[in-house]
Structure formats: structure tokens, C-alpha cells
C-alpha positions as MATLAB code, in Angstrom:
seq = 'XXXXXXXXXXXXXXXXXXXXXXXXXXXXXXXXXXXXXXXXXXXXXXXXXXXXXXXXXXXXXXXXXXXXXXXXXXXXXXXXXXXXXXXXXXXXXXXXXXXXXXXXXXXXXXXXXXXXXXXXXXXXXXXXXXXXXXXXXXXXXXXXXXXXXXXXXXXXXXXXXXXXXXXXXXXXXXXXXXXXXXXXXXXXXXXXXXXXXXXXXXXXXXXXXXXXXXXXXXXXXXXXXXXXXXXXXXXXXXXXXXXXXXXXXXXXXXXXXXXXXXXXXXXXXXXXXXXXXXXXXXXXXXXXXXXXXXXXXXXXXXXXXXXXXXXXXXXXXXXXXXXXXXXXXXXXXXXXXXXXXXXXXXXXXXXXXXXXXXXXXXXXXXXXXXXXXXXXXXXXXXXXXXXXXXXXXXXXXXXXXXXXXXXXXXXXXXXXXXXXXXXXXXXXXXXXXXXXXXXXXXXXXXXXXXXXXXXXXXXXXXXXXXXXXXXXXXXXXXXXXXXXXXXXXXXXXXXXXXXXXXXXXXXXXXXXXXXXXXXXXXXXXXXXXXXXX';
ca = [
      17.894  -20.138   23.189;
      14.520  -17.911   23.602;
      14.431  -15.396   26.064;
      10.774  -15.177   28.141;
       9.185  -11.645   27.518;
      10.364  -10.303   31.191;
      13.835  -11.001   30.064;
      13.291   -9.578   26.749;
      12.021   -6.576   28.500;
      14.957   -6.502   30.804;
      17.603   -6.763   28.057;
      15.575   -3.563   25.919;
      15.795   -1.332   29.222;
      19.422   -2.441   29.938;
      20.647   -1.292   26.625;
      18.710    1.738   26.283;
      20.147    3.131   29.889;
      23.597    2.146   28.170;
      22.231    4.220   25.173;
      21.594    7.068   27.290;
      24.747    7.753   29.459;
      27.016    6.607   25.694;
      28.421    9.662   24.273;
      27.418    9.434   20.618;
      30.647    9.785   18.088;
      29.649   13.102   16.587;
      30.794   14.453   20.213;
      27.102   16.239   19.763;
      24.410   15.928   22.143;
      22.368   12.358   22.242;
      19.121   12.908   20.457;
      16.017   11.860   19.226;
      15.176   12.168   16.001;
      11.197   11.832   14.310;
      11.061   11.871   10.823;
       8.036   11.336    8.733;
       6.580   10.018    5.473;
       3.405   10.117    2.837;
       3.955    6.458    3.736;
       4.765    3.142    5.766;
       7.051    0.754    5.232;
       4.870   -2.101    4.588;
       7.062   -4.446    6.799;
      10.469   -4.976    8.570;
      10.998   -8.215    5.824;
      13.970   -7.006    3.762;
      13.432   -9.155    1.214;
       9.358   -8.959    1.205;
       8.935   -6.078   -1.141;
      11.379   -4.607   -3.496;
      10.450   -0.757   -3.470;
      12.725    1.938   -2.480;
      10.442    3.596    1.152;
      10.986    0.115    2.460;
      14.728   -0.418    1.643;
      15.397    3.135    2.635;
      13.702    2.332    6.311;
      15.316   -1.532    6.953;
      18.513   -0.292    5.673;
      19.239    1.002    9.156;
      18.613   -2.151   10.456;
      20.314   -4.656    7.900;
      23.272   -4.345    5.507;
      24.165   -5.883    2.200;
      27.583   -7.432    1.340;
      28.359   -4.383   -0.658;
      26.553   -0.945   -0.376;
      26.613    2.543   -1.468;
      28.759    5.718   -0.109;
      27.158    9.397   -0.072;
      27.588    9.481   -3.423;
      26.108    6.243   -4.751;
      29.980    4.908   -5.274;
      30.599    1.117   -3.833;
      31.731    0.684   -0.252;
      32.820   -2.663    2.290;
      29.908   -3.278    4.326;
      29.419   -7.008    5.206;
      31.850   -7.776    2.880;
      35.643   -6.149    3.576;
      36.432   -6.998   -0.020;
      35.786   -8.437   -3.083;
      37.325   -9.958   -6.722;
      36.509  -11.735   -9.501;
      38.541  -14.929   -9.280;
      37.379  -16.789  -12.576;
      34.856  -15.191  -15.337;
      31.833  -16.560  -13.127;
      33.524  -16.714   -9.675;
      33.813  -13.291   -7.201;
      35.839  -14.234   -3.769;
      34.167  -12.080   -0.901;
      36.545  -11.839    2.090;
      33.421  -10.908    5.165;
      33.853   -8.762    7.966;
      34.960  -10.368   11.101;
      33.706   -9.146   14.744;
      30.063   -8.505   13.667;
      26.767   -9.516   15.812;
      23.451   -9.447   14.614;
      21.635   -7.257   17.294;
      21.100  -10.540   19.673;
      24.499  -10.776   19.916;
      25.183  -14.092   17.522;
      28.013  -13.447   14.831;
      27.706  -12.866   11.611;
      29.183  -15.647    9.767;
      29.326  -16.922    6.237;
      26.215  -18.986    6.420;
      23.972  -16.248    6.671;
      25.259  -14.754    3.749;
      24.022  -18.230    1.764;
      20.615  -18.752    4.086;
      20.030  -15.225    2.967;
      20.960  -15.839   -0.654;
      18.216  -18.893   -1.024;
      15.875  -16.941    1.576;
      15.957  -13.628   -1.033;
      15.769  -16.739   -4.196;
      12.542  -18.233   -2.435;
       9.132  -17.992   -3.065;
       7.358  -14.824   -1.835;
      10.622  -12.877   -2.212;
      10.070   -9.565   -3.809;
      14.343   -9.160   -4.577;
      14.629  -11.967   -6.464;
      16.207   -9.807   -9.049;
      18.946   -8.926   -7.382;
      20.308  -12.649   -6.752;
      19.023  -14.558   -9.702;
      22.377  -14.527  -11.889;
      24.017  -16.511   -9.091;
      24.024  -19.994   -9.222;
      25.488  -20.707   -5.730;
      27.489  -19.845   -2.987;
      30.243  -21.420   -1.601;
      31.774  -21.220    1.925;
      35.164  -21.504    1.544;
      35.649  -20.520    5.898;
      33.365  -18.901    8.160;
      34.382  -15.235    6.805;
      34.962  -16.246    3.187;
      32.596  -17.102    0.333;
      32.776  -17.808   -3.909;
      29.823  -16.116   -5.736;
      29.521  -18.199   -8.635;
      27.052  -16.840  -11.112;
      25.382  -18.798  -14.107;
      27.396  -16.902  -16.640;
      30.683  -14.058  -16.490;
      28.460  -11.037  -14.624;
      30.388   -7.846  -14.231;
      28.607   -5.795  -12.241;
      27.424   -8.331   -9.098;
      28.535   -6.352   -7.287;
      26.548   -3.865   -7.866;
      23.479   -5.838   -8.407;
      23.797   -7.233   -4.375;
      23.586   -3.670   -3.052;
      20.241   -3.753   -1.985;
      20.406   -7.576   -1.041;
      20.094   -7.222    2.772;
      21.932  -10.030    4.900;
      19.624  -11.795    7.857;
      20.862  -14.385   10.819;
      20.013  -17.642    9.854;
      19.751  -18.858   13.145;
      17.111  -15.893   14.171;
      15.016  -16.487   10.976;
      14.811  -20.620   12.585;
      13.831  -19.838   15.692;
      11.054  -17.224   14.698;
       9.740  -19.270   11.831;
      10.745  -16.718    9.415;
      12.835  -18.842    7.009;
      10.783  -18.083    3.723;
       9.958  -14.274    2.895;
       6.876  -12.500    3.808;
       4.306  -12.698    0.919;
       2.733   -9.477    0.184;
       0.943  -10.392   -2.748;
      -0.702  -12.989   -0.717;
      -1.131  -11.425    2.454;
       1.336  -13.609    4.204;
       3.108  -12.250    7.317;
       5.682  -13.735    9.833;
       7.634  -12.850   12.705;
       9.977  -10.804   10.240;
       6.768   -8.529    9.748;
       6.853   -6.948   12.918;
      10.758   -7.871   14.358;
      14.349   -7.270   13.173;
      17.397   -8.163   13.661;
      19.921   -7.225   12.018;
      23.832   -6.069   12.397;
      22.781   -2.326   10.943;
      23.414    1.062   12.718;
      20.383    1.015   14.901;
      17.846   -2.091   16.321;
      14.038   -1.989   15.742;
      12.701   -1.155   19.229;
       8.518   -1.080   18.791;
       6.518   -1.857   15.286;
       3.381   -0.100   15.253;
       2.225   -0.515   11.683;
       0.645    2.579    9.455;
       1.443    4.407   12.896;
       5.006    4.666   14.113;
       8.134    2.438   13.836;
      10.579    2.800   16.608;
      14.758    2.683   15.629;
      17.446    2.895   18.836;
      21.174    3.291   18.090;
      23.017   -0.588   18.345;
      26.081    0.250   20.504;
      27.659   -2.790   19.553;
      27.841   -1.323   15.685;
      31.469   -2.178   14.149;
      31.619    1.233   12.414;
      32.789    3.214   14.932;
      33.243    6.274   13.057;
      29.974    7.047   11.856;
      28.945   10.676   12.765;
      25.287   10.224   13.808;
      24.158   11.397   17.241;
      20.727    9.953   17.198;
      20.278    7.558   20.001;
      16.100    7.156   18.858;
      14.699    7.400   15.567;
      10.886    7.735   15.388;
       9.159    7.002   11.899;
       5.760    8.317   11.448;
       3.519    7.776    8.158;
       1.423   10.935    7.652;
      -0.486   10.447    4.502;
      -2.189   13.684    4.457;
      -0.101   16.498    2.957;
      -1.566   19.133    5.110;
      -1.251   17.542    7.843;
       2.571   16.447    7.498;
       3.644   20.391    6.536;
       1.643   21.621    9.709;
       3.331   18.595   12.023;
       7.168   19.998   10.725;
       5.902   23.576   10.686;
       4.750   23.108   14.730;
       7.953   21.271   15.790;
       5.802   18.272   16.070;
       8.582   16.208   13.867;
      12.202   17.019   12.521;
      11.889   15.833    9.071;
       9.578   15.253    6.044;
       9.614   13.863    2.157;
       7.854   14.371   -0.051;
       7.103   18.275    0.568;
       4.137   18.693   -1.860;
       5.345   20.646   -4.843;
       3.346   23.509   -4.049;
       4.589   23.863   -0.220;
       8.808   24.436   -1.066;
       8.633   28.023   -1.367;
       6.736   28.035    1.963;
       9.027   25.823    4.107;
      11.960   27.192    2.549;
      11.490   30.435    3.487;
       9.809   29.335    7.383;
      12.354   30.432    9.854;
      13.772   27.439   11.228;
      13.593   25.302    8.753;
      15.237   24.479    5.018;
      14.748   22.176    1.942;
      16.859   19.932    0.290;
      16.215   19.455   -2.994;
      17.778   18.008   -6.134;
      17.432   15.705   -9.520;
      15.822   11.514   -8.484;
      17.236    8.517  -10.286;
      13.455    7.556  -10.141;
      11.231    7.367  -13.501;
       7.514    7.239  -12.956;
       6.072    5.431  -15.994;
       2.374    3.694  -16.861;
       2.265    0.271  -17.917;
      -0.587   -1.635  -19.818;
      -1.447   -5.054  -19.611;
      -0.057   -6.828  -22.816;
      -0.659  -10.500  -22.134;
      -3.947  -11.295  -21.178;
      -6.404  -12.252  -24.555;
      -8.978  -10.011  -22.760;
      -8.748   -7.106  -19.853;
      -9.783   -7.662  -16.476;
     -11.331   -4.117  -16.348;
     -12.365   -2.747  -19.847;
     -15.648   -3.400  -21.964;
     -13.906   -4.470  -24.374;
     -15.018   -7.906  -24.619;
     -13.043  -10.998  -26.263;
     -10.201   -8.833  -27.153;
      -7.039   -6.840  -25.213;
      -6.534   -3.185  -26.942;
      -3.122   -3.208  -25.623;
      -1.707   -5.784  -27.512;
      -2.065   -3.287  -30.562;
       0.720   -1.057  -30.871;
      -1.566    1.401  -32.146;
      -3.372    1.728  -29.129;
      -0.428    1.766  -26.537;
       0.826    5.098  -29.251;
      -2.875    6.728  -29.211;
      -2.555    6.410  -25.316;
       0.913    8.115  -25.021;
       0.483   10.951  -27.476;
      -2.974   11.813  -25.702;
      -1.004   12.586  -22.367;
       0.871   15.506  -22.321;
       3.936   15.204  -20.172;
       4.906   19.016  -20.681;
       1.120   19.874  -18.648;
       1.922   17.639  -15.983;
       5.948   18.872  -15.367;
       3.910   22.608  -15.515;
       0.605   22.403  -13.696;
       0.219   19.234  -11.472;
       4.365   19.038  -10.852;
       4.961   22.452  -10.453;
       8.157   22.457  -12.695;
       9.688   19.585  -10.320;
      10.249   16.808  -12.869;
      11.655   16.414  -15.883;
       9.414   14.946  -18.979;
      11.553   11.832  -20.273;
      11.284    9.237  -22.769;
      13.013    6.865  -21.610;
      12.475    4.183  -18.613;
      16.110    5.549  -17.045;
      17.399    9.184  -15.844;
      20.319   10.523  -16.572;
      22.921    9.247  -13.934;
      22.621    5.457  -14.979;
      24.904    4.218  -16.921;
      23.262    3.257  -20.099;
      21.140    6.320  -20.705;
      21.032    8.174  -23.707;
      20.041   11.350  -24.981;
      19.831   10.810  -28.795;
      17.114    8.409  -27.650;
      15.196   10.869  -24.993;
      12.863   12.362  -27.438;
       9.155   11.916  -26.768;
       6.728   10.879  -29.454;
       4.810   15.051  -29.732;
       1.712   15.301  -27.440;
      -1.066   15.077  -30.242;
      -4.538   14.233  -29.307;
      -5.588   14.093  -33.514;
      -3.139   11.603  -34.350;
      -4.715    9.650  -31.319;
      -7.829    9.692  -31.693;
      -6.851    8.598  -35.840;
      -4.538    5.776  -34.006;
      -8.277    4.914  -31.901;
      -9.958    4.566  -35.188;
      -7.148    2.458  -37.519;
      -7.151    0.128  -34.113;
     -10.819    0.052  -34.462;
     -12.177    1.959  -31.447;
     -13.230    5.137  -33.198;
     -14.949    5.626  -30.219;
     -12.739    4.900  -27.817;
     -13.686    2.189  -24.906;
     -13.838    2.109  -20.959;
     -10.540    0.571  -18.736;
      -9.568    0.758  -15.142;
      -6.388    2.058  -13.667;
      -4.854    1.418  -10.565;
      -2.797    4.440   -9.281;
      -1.307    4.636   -5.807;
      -2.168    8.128   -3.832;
       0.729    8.138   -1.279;
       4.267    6.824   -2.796;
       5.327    9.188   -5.693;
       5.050   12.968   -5.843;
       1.530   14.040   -6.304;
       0.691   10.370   -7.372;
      -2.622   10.897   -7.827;
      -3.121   14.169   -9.363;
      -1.163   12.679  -12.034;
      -3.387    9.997  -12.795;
      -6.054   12.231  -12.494;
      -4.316   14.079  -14.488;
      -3.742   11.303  -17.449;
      -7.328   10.452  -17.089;
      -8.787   14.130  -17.966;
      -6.399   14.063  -21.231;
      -7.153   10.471  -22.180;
     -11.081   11.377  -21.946;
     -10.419   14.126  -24.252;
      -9.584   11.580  -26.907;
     -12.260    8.679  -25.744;
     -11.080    6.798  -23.754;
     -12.914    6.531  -20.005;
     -10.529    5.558  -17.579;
     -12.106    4.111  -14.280;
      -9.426    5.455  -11.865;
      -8.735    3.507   -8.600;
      -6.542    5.440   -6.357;
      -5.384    3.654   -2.877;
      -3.227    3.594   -0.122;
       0.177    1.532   -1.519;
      -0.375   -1.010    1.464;
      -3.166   -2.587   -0.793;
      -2.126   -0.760   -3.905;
       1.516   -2.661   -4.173;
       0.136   -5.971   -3.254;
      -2.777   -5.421   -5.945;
      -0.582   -4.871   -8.610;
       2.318   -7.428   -8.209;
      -0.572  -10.351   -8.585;
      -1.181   -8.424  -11.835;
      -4.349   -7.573  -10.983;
      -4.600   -4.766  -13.086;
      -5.406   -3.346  -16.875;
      -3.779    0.459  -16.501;
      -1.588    1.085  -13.815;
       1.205    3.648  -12.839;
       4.984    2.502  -11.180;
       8.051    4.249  -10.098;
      11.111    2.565  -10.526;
      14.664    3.565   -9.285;
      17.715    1.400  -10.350;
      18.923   -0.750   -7.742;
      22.215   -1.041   -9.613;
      22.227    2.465  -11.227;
      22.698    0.563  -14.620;
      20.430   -0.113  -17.423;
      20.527   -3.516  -17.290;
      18.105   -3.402  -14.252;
      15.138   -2.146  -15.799;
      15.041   -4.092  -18.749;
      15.700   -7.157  -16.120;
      13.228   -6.441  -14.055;
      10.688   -4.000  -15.659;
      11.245   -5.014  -19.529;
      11.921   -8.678  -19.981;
       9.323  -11.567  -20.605;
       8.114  -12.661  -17.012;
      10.205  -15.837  -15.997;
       8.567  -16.588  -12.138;
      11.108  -19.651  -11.956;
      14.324  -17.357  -12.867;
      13.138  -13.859  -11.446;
      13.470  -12.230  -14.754;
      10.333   -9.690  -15.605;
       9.612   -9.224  -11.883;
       7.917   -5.901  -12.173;
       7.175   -6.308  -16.148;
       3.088   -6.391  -14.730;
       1.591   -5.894  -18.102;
       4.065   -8.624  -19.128;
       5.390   -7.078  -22.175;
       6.929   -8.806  -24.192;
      10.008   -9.176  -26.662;
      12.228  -11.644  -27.880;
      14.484   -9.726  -29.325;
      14.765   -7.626  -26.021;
      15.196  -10.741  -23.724;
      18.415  -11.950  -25.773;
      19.971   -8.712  -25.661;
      19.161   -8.106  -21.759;
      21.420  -11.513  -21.804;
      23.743  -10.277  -23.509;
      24.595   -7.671  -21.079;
      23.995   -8.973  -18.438;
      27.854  -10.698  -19.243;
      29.421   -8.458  -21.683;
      32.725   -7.095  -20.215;
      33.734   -5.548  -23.327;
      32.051   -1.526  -22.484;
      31.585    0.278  -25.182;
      29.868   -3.405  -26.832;
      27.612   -3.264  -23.804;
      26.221    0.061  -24.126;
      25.764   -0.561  -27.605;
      23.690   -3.609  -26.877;
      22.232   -1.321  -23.961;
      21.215    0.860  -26.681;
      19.433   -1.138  -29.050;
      17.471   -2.820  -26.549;
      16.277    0.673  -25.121;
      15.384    1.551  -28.722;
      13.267   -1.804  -29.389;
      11.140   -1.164  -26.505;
      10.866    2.578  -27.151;
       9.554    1.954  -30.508;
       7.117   -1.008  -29.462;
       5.779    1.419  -26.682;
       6.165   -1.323  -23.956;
       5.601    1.071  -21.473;
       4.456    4.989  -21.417;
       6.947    6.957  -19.616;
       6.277   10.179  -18.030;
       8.869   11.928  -16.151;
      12.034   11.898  -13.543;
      10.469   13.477  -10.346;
      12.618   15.688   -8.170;
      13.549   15.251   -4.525;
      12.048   17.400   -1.691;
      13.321   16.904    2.196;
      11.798   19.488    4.519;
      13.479   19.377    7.617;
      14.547   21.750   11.125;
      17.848   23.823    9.940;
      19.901   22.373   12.993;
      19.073   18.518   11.147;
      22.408   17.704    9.095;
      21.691   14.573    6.799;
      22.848   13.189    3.496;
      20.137   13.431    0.041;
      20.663   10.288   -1.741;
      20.024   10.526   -5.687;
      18.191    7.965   -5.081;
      15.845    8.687   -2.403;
      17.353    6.739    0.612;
      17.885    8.774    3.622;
      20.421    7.209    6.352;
      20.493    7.704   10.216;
      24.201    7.289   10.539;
      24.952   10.238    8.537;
      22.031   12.468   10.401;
      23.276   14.833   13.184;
      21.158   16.767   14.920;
      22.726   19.881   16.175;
];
């Protein structure tokens, strides 16, 4: 039934006097809690764009079947349990008692509306759901996962698969995903509801979003005391240091590079910092039979191995860690970090920084001067984002080649991009499934637009021989076959150059020493395990 506004209204102030006189379970003060960002979360869709800001943000709002402990291990969320039954069959037993945040259950047919919502067109997370076939409800808390061939780690895979209601997707006309490549927004833009930790109160895009703690939340052990969250893009660098340094906001990531020795000496304040599961890499458009953005007319450069080799030896990796990074990333030449499972170090070893042997590679390609592309480069999602590209651009002229560098906001940068609308362009990617077998999914296998394979492959690199063996393990049970086959695929598209990658970039959370949170490897920070003291 829909509530009129005044009701609406009436229902928000109800719960947040309830919120106010509840004693949160840390036994610590109620509190509220700002926290701030280079960047927005482009919308409250969980299924509407697959990049890690966004997740991180809705992830207090929704919850997958299965999701991930403090230390990235597998933990009951939606799901109580789960087991393979047959080699393409997983039983998963749902947790009974839970209410989206209007107050209807959670049941086992919004587990399979959101499995065809996340398989629809406009969905960003296709990825993460295209090796199941269908779902079955076997009762209202139990379902069969049957996937299209024996898939070991589903499980895995449907961690960052958020769950919606069904019924509140209907009524708001928000049964098919938000589009960002097309511009496309529905109710799900700007409203939530989900059966997470805390309810979206206000949605104020590129200027706040507003979290409040769900009381009704079936986890009653979680330790959090925050009864308001407050998220606040500040793109400027300057400008977010001086808003923590003034009191003006508990929390900030990225610190700029240069500003940790600063903040973690202020009084009052402390950095977190450690090793990302994130690999920032450059891609090149492989498919087209001429560039959108080049003078090179009738003909792609990029489809010649030669050229994709002249372009990574001219960037050196080693300058960037030292000058632009500030010693906060590590150079890497593979599309993984060490920490998922499939990584290995006989095959981290970069091609040597050598701006001769490209400018020779130039010439046997048949640009012995070089030639003119664009780049598309994003200025406010990865560590000093566009100093690097800057960066590449200076050491890519120095061999001939004049890059036309287009840095923007990623709230037209992302959307840009995913059309593959672009020649040149840099990407971050972090494992969903800390396993190999998601990048070369998603990042390294032919685009399929039907199956979801090749989501994020936007230069559409290609290889046969690489598609069969992402197969392959995709169902191999047999582990020490699978990294094997996890191997030589890495070591195909190392030595075709499908992509250029640069470096693992390190985490940096500023925040006020009486904040107590959790640093995810892999850059999600939770409320529930915040306390402020």
C-alpha cells in the first residue's frame, strides 16, 4: 500500500525519536558519524554500477546472500547456510525474521526478482550472476542455485550481489536497473530499501547522503554506536584535509599521498594504512578498425602488439610508485595483487622501462613518428588519478606519442567509458571474489553483452585461447589443475599486452583517534563495525 508524504514524514520522525532514546549495543554513547570522500556514490541502485565507492556506501543499506567478515573470509548474511547439493546445484537455507526497512519480509522471491533484476539490461553486476542458470524456490526461506555448469566458488562470486524487495521495486517502478551508461534513473536512484544495518534517510546527490541506524536489524550484536551516518563527497584534496583537520568531519579516504605524515602526526587524529587488493591498469581499444580519437586514419595502432609494448615500456612504473605516489603503491605486472588466489610471482616481472626499444617498436609498427590519441582518465576515484595520467602522458610524449588527456569527474567519466567511448583510458579493478577468475571474466574475456562475460574488457581485447581457459576454471574443482589453468591464461594475456598494468595502490583512512572502524583489504569501510568513542 503507498503511504501519502505526511505519513511518510510521520513514520521517519517516529523512528528517529525511537533512534534517539535506543541505547546502541556498543553500550557507548549514540552518535553521529560524517565521513567523507574524493567522491559520490553515483546512486543508491545496487546493481546500477559495479565499482567498489558505490558497493562500499549501499552495503549499509542492502546485503548479499553471502558476504565477507573483517577479514575478507565468508560469513551468513541473507543466507544462514549454504551446500552444494549436485555438481551444478548449491541449497541456500535464508534467514528467517528479516524486514526490508518498510517492514515487508524478506522472503525467497526476492532473492530470484533480484537474481533476474541484477541479469537485466542496464545492470552493471551482471558478472556476478551470469554462471547461474536459475533459481528455484523450494519454500519461502529455501532456494537451489543451479548454475550452467559445476561452479565452485558461487559462493564467493554472489558476495557483492545485493538482495532488493521485490514488492518495493513494483510499486516504485524500479524493476529493471538504473542505466548509467544511458543516463537512465528511477526511484532506486534516489531511495532504498533494504534489510542492511542502517536506512537511507535524505539523498542529496554530489552533496550529502544521509544513513540512520534500522532498529529492527536482526544482528543484534553488532558493535556500532552510530545512530546517523553523514556522507559527504569533497573532491578537492585541500579542502577534505582542512574539513578533518577543523573537526568539520570524522573521517576521510583517500588522504593524498603527500598529506600522511601530516595527519598522522596532528594531535587528535591517526591514519590507517595498509596494502589494496586494487590494481590500477590502462587499457587500449583493440576492436574498433579505426580509433575514435587518434589521427590515425583507416587503421587502429592498438591492434599491433608492437604498439601496445612501445606504450608500456615508455611508462615507467618505478617514477610513478617514487614521485607522483609517494612510495604508496607497489609497481606490478600483473592485473591481480597478491592476496587473490591465483597470483603469481614468477609471472610479476615487468617488461624494463625503455623508451629506445619504444620508440624502435613505433618505427617496426610504422609510426616512426609517433601519432596523436585521446585518453580518458578519471580525477577523483583512485589515488592521485590524475597526476598519473599526467604522468603517463609526459613519458609517452618523450617517445612520440601526443596523448590528448581528458580528465573528469567519475559521474560522467564511468558512464563515458562503459559505452566504450574511449581510445586510451585508465581503470581500477578490485576482485569481487578475491580470485583470479574474476578479472579475466570480467576485465579479460571477449565481450559477450548477452552472457555478461567481458563486462569491463572496454578495449575489448581479445583471445580465444584465453576465453576457453577462463571456462575452464570457472568449473574446475580439481586445485592445483585450476591454478595451473589460472596460470597460463595470466601468461597469454601478459605476453599479448592486453592491458598495461601499473601498480597496487595503498590504502589511506584519516580519521579522529576516538573513531574505531575496520580497513577492509579491499577498500570497503562498514558502519556496523565503527564506534565512536
Amino acid at each position: 500500500m503507498l503511504r501519502s508524504p505526511l505519513t511518510q514524514l510521520l513514520l521517519a520522525l517516529a523512528l528517529s525519536l525511537i533512534a534517539a532514546v535506543t541505547l546502541p549495543m556498543s553500550g557507548a554513547a549514540a552518535a553521529t558519524f560524517r565521513f567523507a570522500n574524493q567522491g559520490d556514490a553515483l546512486s543508491m541502485d545496487p546493481h546500477s554500477l559495479n565499482e567498489s565507492l558505490q558497493l562500499s556506501v549501499t552495503a549499509n543499506i542492502y546485503e548479499p546472500l553471502v558476504g565477507r567478515g573483517k577479514k575478507l573470509e565468508l560469513i551468513p548474511l541473507r543466507a544462514t547456510s549454504w551446500q552444494a547439493t549436485a555438481a551444478t546445484v548449491w541449497r541456500f537455507n535464508l534467514r528467517r525474521g528479516v524486514t526490508f526497512h518498510d517492514g515487508t519480509p524478506f522472503t525467497a522471491d526476492d532473492v530470484i526478482f533480484s537474481y533476474h533484476r541484477a541479469q537485466g539490461d542496464g545492470s552493471d553486476v551482471k558478472t556476478y550472476v551470469q554462471e547461474i542458470s536459475e533459481i528455484r524456490k523450494i519454500d519461502e526461506h529455501t532456494i537451489d542455485i543451479v548454475t550452467r555448469a559445476p561452479f565452485p566458488i558461487l559462493p564467493d562470486v554472489i558476495s557483492l550481489w545485493y538482495i532488493m524487495s521485490k514488492s518495493w521495486c513494483e510499486r516504485n517502478k524500479a524493476t529493471v536497473p538504473v542505466d548509467r551508461r544511458k543516463g537512465i534513473e528511477n526511484t532506486a536512484s534516489f531511495e532504498a530499501n533494504g534489510t542492511g544495518p542502517f536506512r537511507l534517510r535524505a539523498r542529496e546527490p554530489s552533496v550529502k547522503t544521509t544513513l540512520v541506524r534500522n532498529l529492527n536489524y536482526w544482528d543484534k550484536t553488532i558493535p556500532t554506536n552510530i545512530e546517523e551516518a553523514i556522507f559527504t563527497p569533497i573532491g578537492n584534496a585541500s579542502t577534505r584535509v582542512a574539513a578533518l583537520l577543523s573537526g568539520e568531519i570524522d573521517m576521510m579516504e583517500p588522504v593524498p599521498v603527500q598529506d600522511i605524515p601530516r595527519l598522522a602526526s596532528a594531535p587528535g587524529l591517526k591514519v590507517l594504512q595498509a596494502p589494496e587488493l586494487r590494481t590500477i591498469f590502462l587499457g587500449m581499444d583493440q576492436k574498433r578498425d579505426e580509433l575514435l580519437y587518434s589521427n590515425v586514419k583507416g587503421k587502429n595502432p592498438f591492434k599491433d602488439k608492437r604498439v601496445r609494448q612501445a606504450f608500456y615500456q615508455a611508462i615507467d612504473v618505478n617514477a610513478i610508485q617514487k614521485v607522483v605516489m609517494r612510495g604508496a603503491a607497489t609497481p606490478s605486472a600483473l592485473m591481480i595483487a597478491p592476496g587473490i588466489k591465483g597470483f603469481a610471482e614468477d609471472l610479476n616481472k615487468r617488461l624494463p622501462f625503455d623508451p629506445e626499444a619504444s620508440k624502435k617498436l613505433l618505427t617496426d609498427a610504422g609510426y616512426p613518428e609517433g601519432f596523436e590519441v585521446g585518453m580518458n582518465c578519471p580525477n577523483d576515484r583512485y589515488v592521485a588519478d590524475e597526476e598519473i595520467c599526467k604522468a603517463v602522458v609526459a613519458m609517452l610524449a618523450r617517445v612520440g606519442v601526443n596523448v590528448n588527456l581528458a580528465a573528469e569527474t567519475k559521474g560522467t567519466y564511468f558512464p563515458k567509458i562503459l559505452r566504450r567511448d574511449t581510445s586510451f583510458y585508465m581503470l581500477g579493478w578490485t576482485p569481487g571474489t578475491y580470485d583470479a577468475h574474476n578479472p579475466l571474466n570480467a576485465l579479460m574475456s571477449t565481450p559477450d553483452d548477452k552472457s555478461g562475460r567481458g563486462q569491463f574488457n572496454l578495449g575489448a581485447y581479445s583471445n580465444p585461447k584465453v576465453d576457453a581457459l577462463t571456462v575452464q576454471i570457472a568449473s574446475e574443482t580439481e586445485p592445483a589443475k585450476r591454478m595451473a589453468l589460472i596460470h597460463e591464461a595470466m601468461q597469454i594475456h601478459e605476453d599479448d599486452i592486453g592491458h598495461i598494468p601499473l601498480h597496487q595502490q595503498a590504502l589511506a583512512w584519516a580519521m579522529k583517534s576516538n573513531v574505531d572502524t575496520v580497513q577492509m583489504a579491499d577498500n570497503f569501510m562498514f558502519l556496523k563495525w565503527t564506534v565512536v568513542k
